[in-house]
């Protein structure tokens, strides 16, 4: 679980950092391409993580057979990291 | 609107509870240069900004500051988790424990509750941006101070991440400021 979470956190962070870069460099085409690929990889990792360990988005809870939002660990707890 | 992601922007995994250190780190939760003030400063300044670059940047950095608030809250929470009253007395942090128990309350290291007077929202784009540049440096300096007093590697790893983000935000605010200056 931890390894998958670390990957997700890394790509999520990189994508967000590129978002801030694009805010002040909106015409950087190469930057936008990097952003797109980072976001795509983040989405893919999020889907994989959720399929295995439960929802990490509020509305992702709707993909499951039962309401599992409360089952997965909370981020501020040591066990959730 | 805001949507929650059920993971931290950067992982927090503290092995050794330490109420005294929790009492120092708390200052970046609710102190004068902390993450609560940062998010409120940027998200409140947005409304009068004239251009979409600064509107976007303040929205996106303000949102990231909320993620940082959660990281600092997690640090304080894990540093105090499972501790009993006597340990807080031994660590000379009994004053915090008396008011808040082993929980997370927005206050400075000196015990002052969060005060919005530590942020400025002026309606003037350049004044706001210079306030933001200064705020990022002040937060960076506080993280440096924390690194000087903390010898817990698990805590310091997270503090270093947060410190780096202050530098990146400073850079982005500087770029937005230059763009604004060119417009005058």
PDB file of C-alpha atoms in Angstrom:
ATOM      1  CA  UNK A   1       0.000   0.000   0.000  1.00  0.00           C
ATOM      2  CA  UNK A   2       2.747   2.407   1.013  1.00  0.00           C
ATOM      3  CA  UNK A   3       4.715   2.088  -2.218  1.00  0.00           C
ATOM      4  CA  UNK A   4       1.639   2.748  -4.364  1.00  0.00           C
ATOM      5  CA  UNK A   5       0.752   5.735  -2.167  1.00  0.00           C
ATOM      6  CA  UNK A   6       4.272   7.179  -2.495  1.00  0.00           C
ATOM      7  CA  UNK A   7       4.059   6.939  -6.296  1.00  0.00           C
ATOM      8  CA  UNK A   8       0.674   8.655  -6.289  1.00  0.00           C
ATOM      9  CA  UNK A   9       1.942  11.398  -3.964  1.00  0.00           C
ATOM     10  CA  UNK A  10       5.016  11.959  -6.118  1.00  0.00           C
ATOM     11  CA  UNK A  11       3.086  12.328  -9.393  1.00  0.00           C
ATOM     12  CA  UNK A  12       0.306  14.334  -7.765  1.00  0.00           C
ATOM     13  CA  UNK A  13       2.932  16.707  -6.382  1.00  0.00           C
ATOM     14  CA  UNK A  14       4.818  17.016  -9.665  1.00  0.00           C
ATOM     15  CA  UNK A  15       1.576  17.749 -11.537  1.00  0.00           C
ATOM     16  CA  UNK A  16       0.587  20.417  -9.010  1.00  0.00           C
ATOM     17  CA  UNK A  17       4.013  22.014  -9.169  1.00  0.00           C
ATOM     18  CA  UNK A  18       3.678  22.206 -12.966  1.00  0.00           C
ATOM     19  CA  UNK A  19       0.246  23.806 -12.534  1.00  0.00           C
ATOM     20  CA  UNK A  20       1.843  26.664 -10.571  1.00  0.00           C
ATOM     21  CA  UNK A  21       4.536  26.970 -13.245  1.00  0.00           C
ATOM     22  CA  UNK A  22       1.920  27.212 -16.006  1.00  0.00           C
ATOM     23  CA  UNK A  23       0.038  29.895 -14.077  1.00  0.00           C
ATOM     24  CA  UNK A  24       2.971  32.230 -14.706  1.00  0.00           C
ATOM     25  CA  UNK A  25       4.105  30.635 -18.023  1.00  0.00           C
ATOM     26  CA  UNK A  26       0.766  29.958 -19.756  1.00  0.00           C
ATOM     27  CA  UNK A  27       2.308  29.972 -23.241  1.00  0.00           C
ATOM     28  CA  UNK A  28       5.004  27.376 -22.537  1.00  0.00           C
ATOM     29  CA  UNK A  29       3.939  24.550 -24.865  1.00  0.00           C
ATOM     30  CA  UNK A  30       6.536  22.080 -23.620  1.00  0.00           C
ATOM     31  CA  UNK A  31       5.528  22.807 -20.023  1.00  0.00           C
ATOM     32  CA  UNK A  32       1.903  22.141 -20.912  1.00  0.00           C
ATOM     33  CA  UNK A  33       2.826  18.790 -22.497  1.00  0.00           C
ATOM     34  CA  UNK A  34       4.735  17.795 -19.331  1.00  0.00           C
ATOM     35  CA  UNK A  35       1.739  18.861 -17.236  1.00  0.00           C
ATOM     36  CA  UNK A  36      -0.621  16.751 -19.352  1.00  0.00           C
ATOM     37  CA  UNK A  37       1.469  13.615 -19.016  1.00  0.00           C
ATOM     38  CA  UNK A  38       1.921  14.122 -15.246  1.00  0.00           C
ATOM     39  CA  UNK A  39      -1.828  14.557 -14.754  1.00  0.00           C
ATOM     40  CA  UNK A  40      -2.578  11.460 -16.855  1.00  0.00           C
ATOM     41  CA  UNK A  41      -0.127   9.363 -14.816  1.00  0.00           C
ATOM     42  CA  UNK A  42      -1.585  10.754 -11.547  1.00  0.00           C
ATOM     43  CA  UNK A  43      -5.120   9.803 -12.662  1.00  0.00           C
ATOM     44  CA  UNK A  44      -3.973   6.315 -13.596  1.00  0.00           C
ATOM     45  CA  UNK A  45      -2.179   5.789 -10.253  1.00  0.00           C
ATOM     46  CA  UNK A  46      -5.220   7.121  -8.371  1.00  0.00           C
ATOM     47  CA  UNK A  47      -7.499   4.621 -10.152  1.00  0.00           C
ATOM     48  CA  UNK A  48      -5.098   1.748  -9.419  1.00  0.00           C
ATOM     49  CA  UNK A  49      -4.760   2.742  -5.775  1.00  0.00           C
ATOM     50  CA  UNK A  50      -8.510   3.106  -5.310  1.00  0.00           C
ATOM     51  CA  UNK A  51      -9.250  -0.261  -6.938  1.00  0.00           C
ATOM     52  CA  UNK A  52      -6.920  -1.930  -4.484  1.00  0.00           C
ATOM     53  CA  UNK A  53      -7.269   0.051  -1.251  1.00  0.00           C
ATOM     54  CA  UNK A  54     -10.548   1.985  -1.402  1.00  0.00           C
ATOM     55  CA  UNK A  55     -11.654   5.503  -2.302  1.00  0.00           C
ATOM     56  CA  UNK A  56      -9.399   8.532  -1.881  1.00  0.00           C
ATOM     57  CA  UNK A  57     -11.792  10.906  -3.639  1.00  0.00           C
ATOM     58  CA  UNK A  58     -15.166  11.625  -2.055  1.00  0.00           C
ATOM     59  CA  UNK A  59     -17.120  10.816  -5.214  1.00  0.00           C
ATOM     60  CA  UNK A  60     -14.901   7.809  -5.990  1.00  0.00           C
ATOM     61  CA  UNK A  61     -16.846   6.133  -3.202  1.00  0.00           C
ATOM     62  CA  UNK A  62     -19.669   5.727  -5.714  1.00  0.00           C
ATOM     63  CA  UNK A  63     -17.602   3.214  -7.755  1.00  0.00           C
ATOM     64  CA  UNK A  64     -17.780   0.606  -5.014  1.00  0.00           C
ATOM     65  CA  UNK A  65     -20.491  -1.911  -4.105  1.00  0.00           C
ATOM     66  CA  UNK A  66     -20.870  -0.373  -0.658  1.00  0.00           C
ATOM     67  CA  UNK A  67     -19.954   2.971   0.942  1.00  0.00           C
ATOM     68  CA  UNK A  68     -16.260   2.499   1.717  1.00  0.00           C
ATOM     69  CA  UNK A  69     -15.239   6.134   2.225  1.00  0.00           C
ATOM     70  CA  UNK A  70     -15.004   5.646   5.987  1.00  0.00           C
ATOM     71  CA  UNK A  71     -13.033   2.389   5.777  1.00  0.00           C
ATOM     72  CA  UNK A  72      -9.786   3.572   4.195  1.00  0.00           C
ATOM     73  CA  UNK A  73      -7.194   5.145   6.556  1.00  0.00           C
ATOM     74  CA  UNK A  74      -7.171   8.896   7.287  1.00  0.00           C
ATOM     75  CA  UNK A  75      -4.220  10.858   5.917  1.00  0.00           C
ATOM     76  CA  UNK A  76      -3.155  12.489   9.183  1.00  0.00           C
ATOM     77  CA  UNK A  77      -2.747   9.144  10.933  1.00  0.00           C
ATOM     78  CA  UNK A  78       0.619   7.387  10.910  1.00  0.00           C
ATOM     79  CA  UNK A  79      -1.096   4.250   9.590  1.00  0.00           C
ATOM     80  CA  UNK A  80      -2.456   6.234   6.636  1.00  0.00           C
ATOM     81  CA  UNK A  81       1.066   7.095   5.521  1.00  0.00           C
TER      82      UNK A  81
ATOM     83  CA  UNK B   1     -15.542  24.636  -4.400  1.00  0.00           C
ATOM     84  CA  UNK B   2     -12.959  22.469  -2.766  1.00  0.00           C
ATOM     85  CA  UNK B   3     -12.694  18.733  -3.198  1.00  0.00           C
ATOM     86  CA  UNK B   4     -10.840  16.553  -0.723  1.00  0.00           C
ATOM     87  CA  UNK B   5      -8.161  14.029  -1.625  1.00  0.00           C
ATOM     88  CA  UNK B   6      -7.699  11.450   1.088  1.00  0.00           C
ATOM     89  CA  UNK B   7      -3.886  11.548   1.175  1.00  0.00           C
ATOM     90  CA  UNK B   8      -1.272  14.080   2.275  1.00  0.00           C
ATOM     91  CA  UNK B   9       0.645  16.108  -0.295  1.00  0.00           C
ATOM     92  CA  UNK B  10       3.800  14.846   1.425  1.00  0.00           C
ATOM     93  CA  UNK B  11       3.893  11.836   3.796  1.00  0.00           C
ATOM     94  CA  UNK B  12       4.093  12.297   7.585  1.00  0.00           C
ATOM     95  CA  UNK B  13       5.221   9.274   9.585  1.00  0.00           C
ATOM     96  CA  UNK B  14       6.535  10.191  13.055  1.00  0.00           C
ATOM     97  CA  UNK B  15       8.029   7.430  15.195  1.00  0.00           C
ATOM     98  CA  UNK B  16       8.660   9.295  18.449  1.00  0.00           C
ATOM     99  CA  UNK B  17       5.931  11.344  20.181  1.00  0.00           C
ATOM    100  CA  UNK B  18       7.338  14.625  21.494  1.00  0.00           C
ATOM    101  CA  UNK B  19       4.861  17.158  22.985  1.00  0.00           C
ATOM    102  CA  UNK B  20       7.524  19.839  23.327  1.00  0.00           C
ATOM    103  CA  UNK B  21       8.328  19.699  19.617  1.00  0.00           C
ATOM    104  CA  UNK B  22       4.596  19.599  18.814  1.00  0.00           C
ATOM    105  CA  UNK B  23       4.384  22.874  20.719  1.00  0.00           C
ATOM    106  CA  UNK B  24       7.029  24.398  18.440  1.00  0.00           C
ATOM    107  CA  UNK B  25       5.721  23.045  15.121  1.00  0.00           C
ATOM    108  CA  UNK B  26       2.162  24.238  15.975  1.00  0.00           C
ATOM    109  CA  UNK B  27       3.283  27.761  15.111  1.00  0.00           C
ATOM    110  CA  UNK B  28       3.132  26.890  11.390  1.00  0.00           C
ATOM    111  CA  UNK B  29      -0.468  25.754  11.915  1.00  0.00           C
ATOM    112  CA  UNK B  30      -1.887  28.873  13.529  1.00  0.00           C
ATOM    113  CA  UNK B  31       1.020  31.274  14.148  1.00  0.00           C
ATOM    114  CA  UNK B  32       1.656  34.650  12.453  1.00  0.00           C
ATOM    115  CA  UNK B  33       3.591  33.105   9.538  1.00  0.00           C
ATOM    116  CA  UNK B  34       1.752  29.801   9.439  1.00  0.00           C
ATOM    117  CA  UNK B  35      -0.172  27.891   6.793  1.00  0.00           C
ATOM    118  CA  UNK B  36      -3.659  28.899   7.989  1.00  0.00           C
ATOM    119  CA  UNK B  37      -2.803  32.568   7.550  1.00  0.00           C
ATOM    120  CA  UNK B  38      -1.139  31.804   4.215  1.00  0.00           C
ATOM    121  CA  UNK B  39      -4.206  30.079   2.767  1.00  0.00           C
ATOM    122  CA  UNK B  40      -6.573  32.797   4.053  1.00  0.00           C
ATOM    123  CA  UNK B  41      -4.289  35.567   2.770  1.00  0.00           C
ATOM    124  CA  UNK B  42      -4.163  34.213  -0.800  1.00  0.00           C
ATOM    125  CA  UNK B  43      -7.725  32.971  -1.042  1.00  0.00           C
ATOM    126  CA  UNK B  44      -9.012  36.329   0.273  1.00  0.00           C
ATOM    127  CA  UNK B  45      -6.797  38.493  -1.937  1.00  0.00           C
ATOM    128  CA  UNK B  46      -8.153  36.793  -5.081  1.00  0.00           C
ATOM    129  CA  UNK B  47     -11.394  38.752  -5.205  1.00  0.00           C
ATOM    130  CA  UNK B  48      -9.906  42.107  -6.177  1.00  0.00           C
ATOM    131  CA  UNK B  49      -7.054  40.963  -8.398  1.00  0.00           C
ATOM    132  CA  UNK B  50      -7.381  42.509 -11.879  1.00  0.00           C
ATOM    133  CA  UNK B  51      -5.763  39.821 -14.049  1.00  0.00           C
ATOM    134  CA  UNK B  52      -6.310  36.098 -14.546  1.00  0.00           C
ATOM    135  CA  UNK B  53      -2.655  35.222 -13.867  1.00  0.00           C
ATOM    136  CA  UNK B  54      -2.793  36.413 -10.257  1.00  0.00           C
ATOM    137  CA  UNK B  55      -6.373  35.165  -9.787  1.00  0.00           C
ATOM    138  CA  UNK B  56      -5.216  31.721 -10.863  1.00  0.00           C
ATOM    139  CA  UNK B  57      -1.954  31.801  -8.947  1.00  0.00           C
ATOM    140  CA  UNK B  58      -3.603  32.903  -5.684  1.00  0.00           C
ATOM    141  CA  UNK B  59      -6.275  30.226  -6.081  1.00  0.00           C
ATOM    142  CA  UNK B  60      -3.741  27.484  -6.747  1.00  0.00           C
ATOM    143  CA  UNK B  61      -1.145  28.498  -4.130  1.00  0.00           C
ATOM    144  CA  UNK B  62      -3.938  29.206  -1.597  1.00  0.00           C
ATOM    145  CA  UNK B  63      -5.239  25.688  -2.207  1.00  0.00           C
ATOM    146  CA  UNK B  64      -1.774  24.169  -1.780  1.00  0.00           C
ATOM    147  CA  UNK B  65      -1.449  26.056   1.535  1.00  0.00           C
ATOM    148  CA  UNK B  66      -4.539  24.205   2.760  1.00  0.00           C
ATOM    149  CA  UNK B  67      -2.709  20.962   1.961  1.00  0.00           C
ATOM    150  CA  UNK B  68       0.253  22.301   3.965  1.00  0.00           C
ATOM    151  CA  UNK B  69      -2.062  23.147   6.874  1.00  0.00           C
ATOM    152  CA  UNK B  70      -3.083  19.504   6.860  1.00  0.00           C
ATOM    153  CA  UNK B  71       0.569  18.382   6.799  1.00  0.00           C
ATOM    154  CA  UNK B  72       1.470  20.568   9.812  1.00  0.00           C
ATOM    155  CA  UNK B  73      -1.686  19.379  11.602  1.00  0.00           C
ATOM    156  CA  UNK B  74      -0.602  15.788  10.949  1.00  0.00           C
ATOM    157  CA  UNK B  75       2.864  16.538  12.354  1.00  0.00           C
ATOM    158  CA  UNK B  76       1.418  18.028  15.552  1.00  0.00           C
ATOM    159  CA  UNK B  77      -1.146  15.248  15.845  1.00  0.00           C
ATOM    160  CA  UNK B  78       1.391  12.437  15.464  1.00  0.00           C
ATOM    161  CA  UNK B  79       3.884  14.147  17.796  1.00  0.00           C
ATOM    162  CA  UNK B  80       1.216  14.260  20.518  1.00  0.00           C
ATOM    163  CA  UNK B  81      -0.676  11.046  19.802  1.00  0.00           C
ATOM    164  CA  UNK B  82      -1.032   8.683  22.737  1.00  0.00           C
ATOM    165  CA  UNK B  83       0.776  10.984  25.164  1.00  0.00           C
ATOM    166  CA  UNK B  84      -0.526  11.398  28.713  1.00  0.00           C
ATOM    167  CA  UNK B  85      -0.743  14.543  30.851  1.00  0.00           C
ATOM    168  CA  UNK B  86       2.389  13.740  32.853  1.00  0.00           C
ATOM    169  CA  UNK B  87       4.525  13.577  29.698  1.00  0.00           C
ATOM    170  CA  UNK B  88       3.439  17.108  28.772  1.00  0.00           C
ATOM    171  CA  UNK B  89       4.485  18.291  32.248  1.00  0.00           C
ATOM    172  CA  UNK B  90       7.865  16.592  31.860  1.00  0.00           C
ATOM    173  CA  UNK B  91       8.263  18.222  28.449  1.00  0.00           C
ATOM    174  CA  UNK B  92       7.265  21.614  29.890  1.00  0.00           C
ATOM    175  CA  UNK B  93       4.243  21.834  27.588  1.00  0.00           C
ATOM    176  CA  UNK B  94       1.554  21.437  30.234  1.00  0.00           C
ATOM    177  CA  UNK B  95       0.082  24.878  29.417  1.00  0.00           C
ATOM    178  CA  UNK B  96      -0.932  23.735  25.929  1.00  0.00           C
ATOM    179  CA  UNK B  97      -2.253  20.429  27.275  1.00  0.00           C
ATOM    180  CA  UNK B  98      -4.400  22.230  29.866  1.00  0.00           C
ATOM    181  CA  UNK B  99      -6.314  24.115  27.163  1.00  0.00           C
ATOM    182  CA  UNK B 100      -6.258  21.695  24.237  1.00  0.00           C
ATOM    183  CA  UNK B 101      -5.341  18.209  25.453  1.00  0.00           C
ATOM    184  CA  UNK B 102      -3.353  16.213  22.903  1.00  0.00           C
ATOM    185  CA  UNK B 103      -5.181  17.900  20.005  1.00  0.00           C
ATOM    186  CA  UNK B 104      -4.355  20.423  17.264  1.00  0.00           C
ATOM    187  CA  UNK B 105      -5.297  24.064  17.937  1.00  0.00           C
ATOM    188  CA  UNK B 106      -4.376  27.009  15.677  1.00  0.00           C
ATOM    189  CA  UNK B 107      -1.970  29.019  17.787  1.00  0.00           C
ATOM    190  CA  UNK B 108       1.591  30.308  17.709  1.00  0.00           C
ATOM    191  CA  UNK B 109       4.518  28.666  19.492  1.00  0.00           C
ATOM    192  CA  UNK B 110       4.149  31.371  22.121  1.00  0.00           C
ATOM    193  CA  UNK B 111       0.549  30.364  22.774  1.00  0.00           C
ATOM    194  CA  UNK B 112      -1.276  33.212  20.999  1.00  0.00           C
ATOM    195  CA  UNK B 113      -4.420  31.945  19.231  1.00  0.00           C
ATOM    196  CA  UNK B 114      -4.608  32.480  15.455  1.00  0.00           C
ATOM    197  CA  UNK B 115      -5.058  36.144  14.613  1.00  0.00           C
ATOM    198  CA  UNK B 116      -6.043  37.378  11.151  1.00  0.00           C
ATOM    199  CA  UNK B 117      -4.135  40.598  11.914  1.00  0.00           C
ATOM    200  CA  UNK B 118      -1.036  38.671  10.811  1.00  0.00           C
ATOM    201  CA  UNK B 119      -2.253  38.766   7.192  1.00  0.00           C
ATOM    202  CA  UNK B 120      -2.977  41.703   4.887  1.00  0.00           C
ATOM    203  CA  UNK B 121      -5.613  42.028   2.158  1.00  0.00           C
ATOM    204  CA  UNK B 122      -5.488  45.532   0.706  1.00  0.00           C
ATOM    205  CA  UNK B 123      -7.280  45.506  -2.642  1.00  0.00           C
ATOM    206  CA  UNK B 124      -4.130  46.890  -4.266  1.00  0.00           C
ATOM    207  CA  UNK B 125      -2.550  44.283  -6.598  1.00  0.00           C
ATOM    208  CA  UNK B 126       1.095  45.289  -6.116  1.00  0.00           C
ATOM    209  CA  UNK B 127       0.737  45.732  -2.349  1.00  0.00           C
ATOM    210  CA  UNK B 128      -0.863  42.284  -2.137  1.00  0.00           C
ATOM    211  CA  UNK B 129       1.889  40.662  -4.172  1.00  0.00           C
ATOM    212  CA  UNK B 130       4.668  42.269  -2.106  1.00  0.00           C
ATOM    213  CA  UNK B 131       2.851  41.094   1.025  1.00  0.00           C
ATOM    214  CA  UNK B 132       2.814  37.579  -0.458  1.00  0.00           C
ATOM    215  CA  UNK B 133       6.517  37.675  -1.340  1.00  0.00           C
ATOM    216  CA  UNK B 134       7.336  38.760   2.218  1.00  0.00           C
ATOM    217  CA  UNK B 135       5.004  36.140   3.672  1.00  0.00           C
ATOM    218  CA  UNK B 136       6.745  33.328   1.794  1.00  0.00           C
ATOM    219  CA  UNK B 137      10.131  34.484   3.081  1.00  0.00           C
ATOM    220  CA  UNK B 138       8.837  34.782   6.667  1.00  0.00           C
ATOM    221  CA  UNK B 139       7.406  31.267   6.517  1.00  0.00           C
ATOM    222  CA  UNK B 140      10.685  30.004   5.050  1.00  0.00           C
ATOM    223  CA  UNK B 141      12.605  31.670   7.913  1.00  0.00           C
ATOM    224  CA  UNK B 142      10.320  30.045  10.514  1.00  0.00           C
ATOM    225  CA  UNK B 143      10.903  26.628   8.929  1.00  0.00           C
ATOM    226  CA  UNK B 144      14.651  27.330   9.123  1.00  0.00           C
ATOM    227  CA  UNK B 145      14.241  28.195  12.816  1.00  0.00           C
ATOM    228  CA  UNK B 146      12.334  24.960  13.422  1.00  0.00           C
ATOM    229  CA  UNK B 147      15.099  22.993  11.678  1.00  0.00           C
ATOM    230  CA  UNK B 148      17.593  24.581  14.086  1.00  0.00           C
ATOM    231  CA  UNK B 149      15.693  23.485  17.207  1.00  0.00           C
ATOM    232  CA  UNK B 150      14.433  20.057  16.082  1.00  0.00           C
ATOM    233  CA  UNK B 151      16.637  16.967  16.019  1.00  0.00           C
ATOM    234  CA  UNK B 152      13.907  14.553  14.911  1.00  0.00           C
ATOM    235  CA  UNK B 153      14.782  13.366  11.353  1.00  0.00           C
ATOM    236  CA  UNK B 154      11.157  12.313  10.623  1.00  0.00           C
ATOM    237  CA  UNK B 155       9.933  15.809  11.462  1.00  0.00           C
ATOM    238  CA  UNK B 156      12.793  17.602   9.722  1.00  0.00           C
ATOM    239  CA  UNK B 157      12.241  15.725   6.458  1.00  0.00           C
ATOM    240  CA  UNK B 158       8.684  17.116   6.293  1.00  0.00           C
ATOM    241  CA  UNK B 159       9.780  20.610   7.398  1.00  0.00           C
ATOM    242  CA  UNK B 160      12.362  20.649   4.589  1.00  0.00           C
ATOM    243  CA  UNK B 161       9.640  19.856   2.048  1.00  0.00           C
ATOM    244  CA  UNK B 162       7.457  22.687   3.358  1.00  0.00           C
ATOM    245  CA  UNK B 163      10.450  25.053   3.355  1.00  0.00           C
ATOM    246  CA  UNK B 164      11.141  24.290  -0.298  1.00  0.00           C
ATOM    247  CA  UNK B 165       7.559  25.066  -1.218  1.00  0.00           C
ATOM    248  CA  UNK B 166       7.918  28.558   0.286  1.00  0.00           C
ATOM    249  CA  UNK B 167      10.819  29.151  -2.102  1.00  0.00           C
ATOM    250  CA  UNK B 168       8.859  27.939  -5.145  1.00  0.00           C
ATOM    251  CA  UNK B 169       5.845  30.077  -4.182  1.00  0.00           C
ATOM    252  CA  UNK B 170       8.147  33.088  -3.747  1.00  0.00           C
ATOM    253  CA  UNK B 171       9.456  32.484  -7.254  1.00  0.00           C
ATOM    254  CA  UNK B 172       5.945  32.274  -8.754  1.00  0.00           C
ATOM    255  CA  UNK B 173       4.733  35.399  -6.932  1.00  0.00           C
ATOM    256  CA  UNK B 174       7.814  37.201  -8.230  1.00  0.00           C
ATOM    257  CA  UNK B 175       6.954  36.201 -11.799  1.00  0.00           C
ATOM    258  CA  UNK B 176       3.353  37.376 -11.363  1.00  0.00           C
ATOM    259  CA  UNK B 177       4.627  40.621  -9.879  1.00  0.00           C
ATOM    260  CA  UNK B 178       6.922  41.278 -12.868  1.00  0.00           C
ATOM    261  CA  UNK B 179       4.014  40.636 -15.231  1.00  0.00           C
ATOM    262  CA  UNK B 180       1.895  43.128 -13.265  1.00  0.00           C
ATOM    263  CA  UNK B 181       4.660  45.731 -13.266  1.00  0.00           C
ATOM    264  CA  UNK B 182       4.955  45.507 -17.062  1.00  0.00           C
ATOM    265  CA  UNK B 183       1.265  46.338 -17.304  1.00  0.00           C
ATOM    266  CA  UNK B 184       1.595  49.646 -15.439  1.00  0.00           C
TER     267      UNK B 184
END
